Short mmCIF file of C-alpha atoms in Angstrom, two decimals:
data_model
loop_
_atom_site.label_atom_id
_atom_site.label_comp_id
_atom_site.label_asym_id
_atom_site.label_seq_id
_atom_site.Cartn_x
_atom_site.Cartn_y
_atom_site.Cartn_z
CA GLY A 1 112.18 78.81 105.45
CA GLN A 2 108.45 78.60 107.05
CA GLN A 3 106.57 80.97 104.09
CA VAL A 4 103.19 81.86 105.62
CA MET A 5 100.65 82.86 102.33
CA GLN A 6 97.86 84.57 103.13
CA ILE A 7 95.13 86.43 101.05
CA PRO A 8 92.55 88.16 100.01
CA GLN A 9 96.06 91.28 99.52
CA TYR A 10 92.35 93.80 99.58
CA GLN A 11 89.18 93.63 100.20
CA HIS A 12 86.29 96.13 100.06
CA VAL A 13 82.60 95.72 101.06
CA GLN A 14 79.92 97.60 102.59
CA GLU A 15 79.34 97.83 106.18
CA GLY A 16 76.90 94.86 107.19
CA GLU A 17 78.90 92.05 104.70
CA ASP A 18 80.54 89.58 106.40
CA PHE A 19 84.29 89.14 105.18
CA THR A 20 86.79 86.31 105.68
CA THR A 21 90.29 86.66 104.64
CA TYR A 22 92.44 82.84 104.70
CA CYS A 23 96.21 81.87 106.01
CA ASN A 24 98.07 78.80 104.32
CA SER A 25 101.55 77.97 105.73
CA SER A 26 103.88 75.45 103.58
CA THR A 27 104.33 74.07 107.34
CA THR A 28 102.82 72.72 109.60
CA LEU A 29 102.15 74.92 112.50
CA SER A 30 102.39 74.13 116.67
CA ASN A 31 100.84 77.84 116.76
CA ILE A 32 98.71 80.84 114.42
CA GLN A 33 98.14 84.40 116.52
CA TRP A 34 95.85 87.13 114.58
CA TYR A 35 96.74 90.45 114.17
CA LYS A 36 95.27 93.55 112.86
CA GLN A 37 96.79 97.05 112.43
CA ARG A 38 94.54 99.94 111.99
CA PRO A 39 95.95 102.48 108.43
CA GLY A 40 99.62 104.06 110.25
CA GLY A 41 99.46 101.96 113.46
CA HIS A 42 100.58 98.75 114.82
CA PRO A 43 99.66 95.12 115.16
CA VAL A 44 96.94 94.48 117.93
CA PHE A 45 97.29 91.50 119.19
CA LEU A 46 93.23 89.46 118.28
CA ILE A 47 93.48 86.07 119.68
CA GLN A 48 96.07 82.12 119.83
CA LEU A 49 95.56 79.18 118.50
CA VAL A 50 96.87 76.32 119.28
CA LYS A 51 95.12 72.92 118.73
CA SER A 52 93.92 71.20 115.51
CA GLY A 53 90.57 71.82 114.83
CA GLU A 54 90.52 75.45 117.12
CA VAL A 55 87.69 76.90 116.46
CA LYS A 56 87.93 80.76 118.74
CA LYS A 57 85.38 83.37 118.83
CA GLN A 58 84.91 86.45 119.78
CA LYS A 59 81.91 88.73 118.92
CA ARG A 60 81.62 89.11 115.50
CA LEU A 61 84.91 86.96 114.40
CA THR A 62 85.19 83.54 114.45
CA PHE A 63 88.61 81.97 114.15
CA GLN A 64 89.64 78.81 113.14
CA PHE A 65 92.43 76.46 113.16
CA GLY A 66 92.79 73.96 109.87
CA GLU A 67 93.32 69.72 110.90
CA ALA A 68 97.05 70.02 109.81
CA LYS A 69 98.07 72.94 111.49
CA LYS A 70 98.90 74.66 109.09
CA ASN A 71 95.74 77.00 108.11
CA SER A 72 93.61 79.39 109.51
CA SER A 73 91.06 81.92 108.75
CA LEU A 74 89.45 84.71 110.50
CA HIS A 75 85.15 85.43 109.47
CA ILE A 76 84.01 88.39 110.35
CA THR A 77 80.44 88.64 110.51
CA ALA A 78 78.13 92.12 110.67
CA THR A 79 81.07 94.48 109.40
CA GLN A 80 80.81 97.70 110.78
CA THR A 81 83.19 100.13 109.92
CA THR A 82 85.13 100.04 113.31
CA ASP A 83 86.42 96.52 111.63
CA VAL A 84 88.54 98.36 108.78
CA GLY A 85 92.31 98.09 109.17
CA THR A 86 94.80 94.91 107.95
CA TYR A 87 94.17 91.75 109.22
CA PHE A 88 97.95 89.83 109.73
CA CYS A 89 98.68 86.41 110.27
CA ALA A 90 101.64 84.85 112.14
CA GLY A 91 102.63 80.78 112.22
CA SER A 92 105.16 80.05 114.75
CA GLY A 93 106.71 76.74 113.96
CA GLY A 94 109.12 75.11 116.11
CA SER A 95 110.93 77.04 117.79
CA ASN A 96 107.22 78.93 119.54
CA TYR A 97 108.51 82.35 119.62
CA LYS A 98 110.22 82.89 116.07
CA LEU A 99 106.99 85.02 114.04
CA THR A 100 106.51 85.02 110.43
CA PHE A 101 103.43 87.22 109.16
CA GLY A 102 101.18 86.50 106.44
CA LYS A 103 100.85 89.53 103.92
CA GLY A 104 98.15 91.05 105.71
CA THR A 105 94.20 91.51 104.11
CA LEU A 106 93.54 95.00 104.07
CA LEU A 107 89.90 95.79 104.91
CA THR A 108 87.87 98.53 103.69
CA VAL A 109 84.45 98.64 104.12
CA ASN A 110 81.80 101.23 103.03
CA PRO A 111 78.61 102.96 105.65
CA ASN B 1 100.35 99.62 132.85
CA ALA B 2 101.96 101.28 130.31
CA GLY B 3 102.54 99.44 127.36
CA VAL B 4 105.45 98.92 124.70
CA MET B 5 107.04 102.67 124.23
CA GLN B 6 109.61 103.18 121.35
CA ASN B 7 111.85 106.35 120.58
CA PRO B 8 111.31 108.26 118.61
CA ARG B 9 108.53 107.60 116.61
CA HIS B 10 109.74 109.66 113.37
CA LEU B 11 113.07 109.72 112.16
CA VAL B 12 115.53 111.32 109.19
CA ARG B 13 118.35 110.07 108.49
CA ARG B 14 120.89 111.26 105.85
CA ARG B 15 122.56 107.81 103.76
CA GLY B 16 125.44 107.11 105.38
CA GLN B 17 124.38 108.40 109.16
CA GLU B 18 123.49 105.89 112.12
CA ALA B 19 119.90 104.98 113.09
CA ARG B 20 119.13 104.08 116.41
CA LEU B 21 115.90 103.42 117.92
CA ARG B 22 114.43 102.41 121.18
CA CYS B 23 112.45 100.45 122.55
CA SER B 24 111.01 99.66 126.08
CA PRO B 25 109.14 96.56 126.40
CA MET B 26 105.32 96.39 128.75
CA LYS B 27 106.40 96.21 133.11
CA GLY B 28 107.70 92.78 133.65
CA HIS B 29 108.51 91.11 130.00
CA SER B 30 111.90 90.27 129.43
CA HIS B 31 111.52 88.43 126.01
CA VAL B 32 111.59 91.27 123.10
CA TYR B 33 111.06 90.83 119.13
CA TRP B 34 112.47 93.93 116.17
CA TYR B 35 110.36 93.81 113.52
CA ARG B 36 110.91 95.73 109.61
CA GLN B 37 108.32 96.10 108.17
CA LEU B 38 107.74 98.03 104.16
CA PRO B 39 105.10 99.63 103.39
CA GLU B 40 101.86 97.34 101.97
CA GLU B 41 103.72 94.22 104.09
CA GLY B 42 103.98 91.99 106.70
CA LEU B 43 105.96 91.94 109.55
CA LYS B 44 109.17 90.75 109.39
CA PHE B 45 110.92 89.55 112.07
CA MET B 46 114.83 90.69 112.82
CA VAL B 47 115.59 89.46 116.56
CA TYR B 48 115.37 87.91 119.68
CA LEU B 49 116.59 89.07 123.16
CA GLN B 50 115.91 88.64 126.23
CA LYS B 51 117.93 90.46 129.17
CA GLU B 52 121.48 91.05 127.77
CA ASN B 53 120.75 88.33 125.35
CA ILE B 54 120.59 87.87 121.64
CA ILE B 55 118.04 84.28 121.41
CA ASP B 56 118.81 84.85 117.31
CA GLU B 57 119.55 87.68 115.08
CA SER B 58 118.58 84.66 111.77
CA GLY B 59 116.23 88.29 110.16
CA MET B 60 118.80 90.48 110.30
CA PRO B 61 120.96 91.71 107.87
CA LYS B 62 124.73 91.02 108.94
CA GLU B 63 126.04 93.55 108.33
CA ARG B 64 125.26 97.34 108.77
CA PHE B 65 122.75 96.00 111.78
CA SER B 66 122.79 95.02 115.09
CA ALA B 67 120.58 95.45 118.51
CA GLU B 68 121.80 95.47 121.99
CA PHE B 69 119.30 94.43 124.51
CA PRO B 70 121.32 96.09 128.18
CA LYS B 71 120.58 94.68 132.21
CA GLU B 72 119.05 98.62 132.31
CA GLY B 73 117.74 100.47 129.79
CA PRO B 74 116.47 99.87 126.35
CA SER B 75 116.65 97.47 124.63
CA ILE B 76 118.58 99.56 120.40
CA LEU B 77 118.56 98.46 117.41
CA ARG B 78 121.38 100.32 115.55
CA ILE B 79 122.08 100.48 112.05
CA GLN B 80 125.04 101.94 110.76
CA GLN B 81 125.51 103.40 107.66
CA VAL B 82 122.22 104.19 106.13
CA VAL B 83 121.12 103.65 103.22
CA ARG B 84 117.20 104.61 101.27
CA GLY B 85 116.71 100.63 101.34
CA ASP B 86 116.61 100.45 105.37
CA SER B 87 113.95 103.18 105.50
CA ALA B 88 110.53 101.63 106.45
CA ALA B 89 108.95 101.20 110.09
CA TYR B 90 110.31 99.27 112.57
CA PHE B 91 108.45 97.47 115.40
CA CYS B 92 109.17 96.55 118.36
CA ALA B 93 106.82 94.11 120.69
CA SER B 94 107.64 92.44 123.54
CA SER B 95 105.83 89.28 125.74
CA PRO B 96 106.29 87.53 129.57
CA GLY B 97 107.41 84.03 127.77
CA HIS B 98 108.85 82.81 124.32
CA SER B 99 105.20 82.24 123.63
CA TYR B 100 102.95 84.10 124.23
CA GLU B 101 101.01 86.97 122.30
CA GLN B 102 103.54 89.25 121.06
CA TYR B 103 101.86 93.27 122.29
CA PHE B 104 103.36 95.97 119.53
CA GLY B 105 105.44 98.86 119.99
CA PRO B 106 103.64 102.25 118.15
CA GLY B 107 106.96 101.77 116.52
CA THR B 108 110.08 104.60 114.39
CA ARG B 109 109.32 105.18 110.76
CA LEU B 110 112.34 105.59 109.39
CA THR B 111 113.40 107.30 105.85
CA VAL B 112 116.19 107.72 104.86
CA THR B 113 116.85 110.72 102.19
#
């Protein structure tokens, strides 16, 4: 079945440093979604990428979808303490509804 | 506009008891998904339902687990004869269609003693 790998598992940064998490799928995806989960909280939708090579920005967050639609990345510029949490990618294959989640990257930020 | 609601937020059950988890989707959403999350793990898809229909239950164990989304009322995830390995956070999500982003509820943390 479809597998989604995410690295790194943990990332600790100083406030103001940049952060990137990477996501790779074993199969071609129809779309990829990114979620953020604060400690003790629930996943919150950030963005959905659909097109090959797509790049989307949300303030300090930049999301990319690879040309082959098998990988994606999330980059945060100049991290802040409010960025703390686990970032999950979730890919959807042919069904378009069944999301396969990566294990997430836990980001901690030292003020 | 109220978000996805789940109750209870915390549930403690002894081995062998039944656990019933409820989920009310966002207003206007007719698609419901259930996920299980173990500590430091991603979310694992369990089941996808629309009103009165189970569309995909491929992620749900065949025994002891069942789900429904009746015409009226919340979606229910039922776990019969719980075992310690069922301890996890169970999240429900809803969407207005099958290829849209999913909105998650706060989850039910199930502990089996």
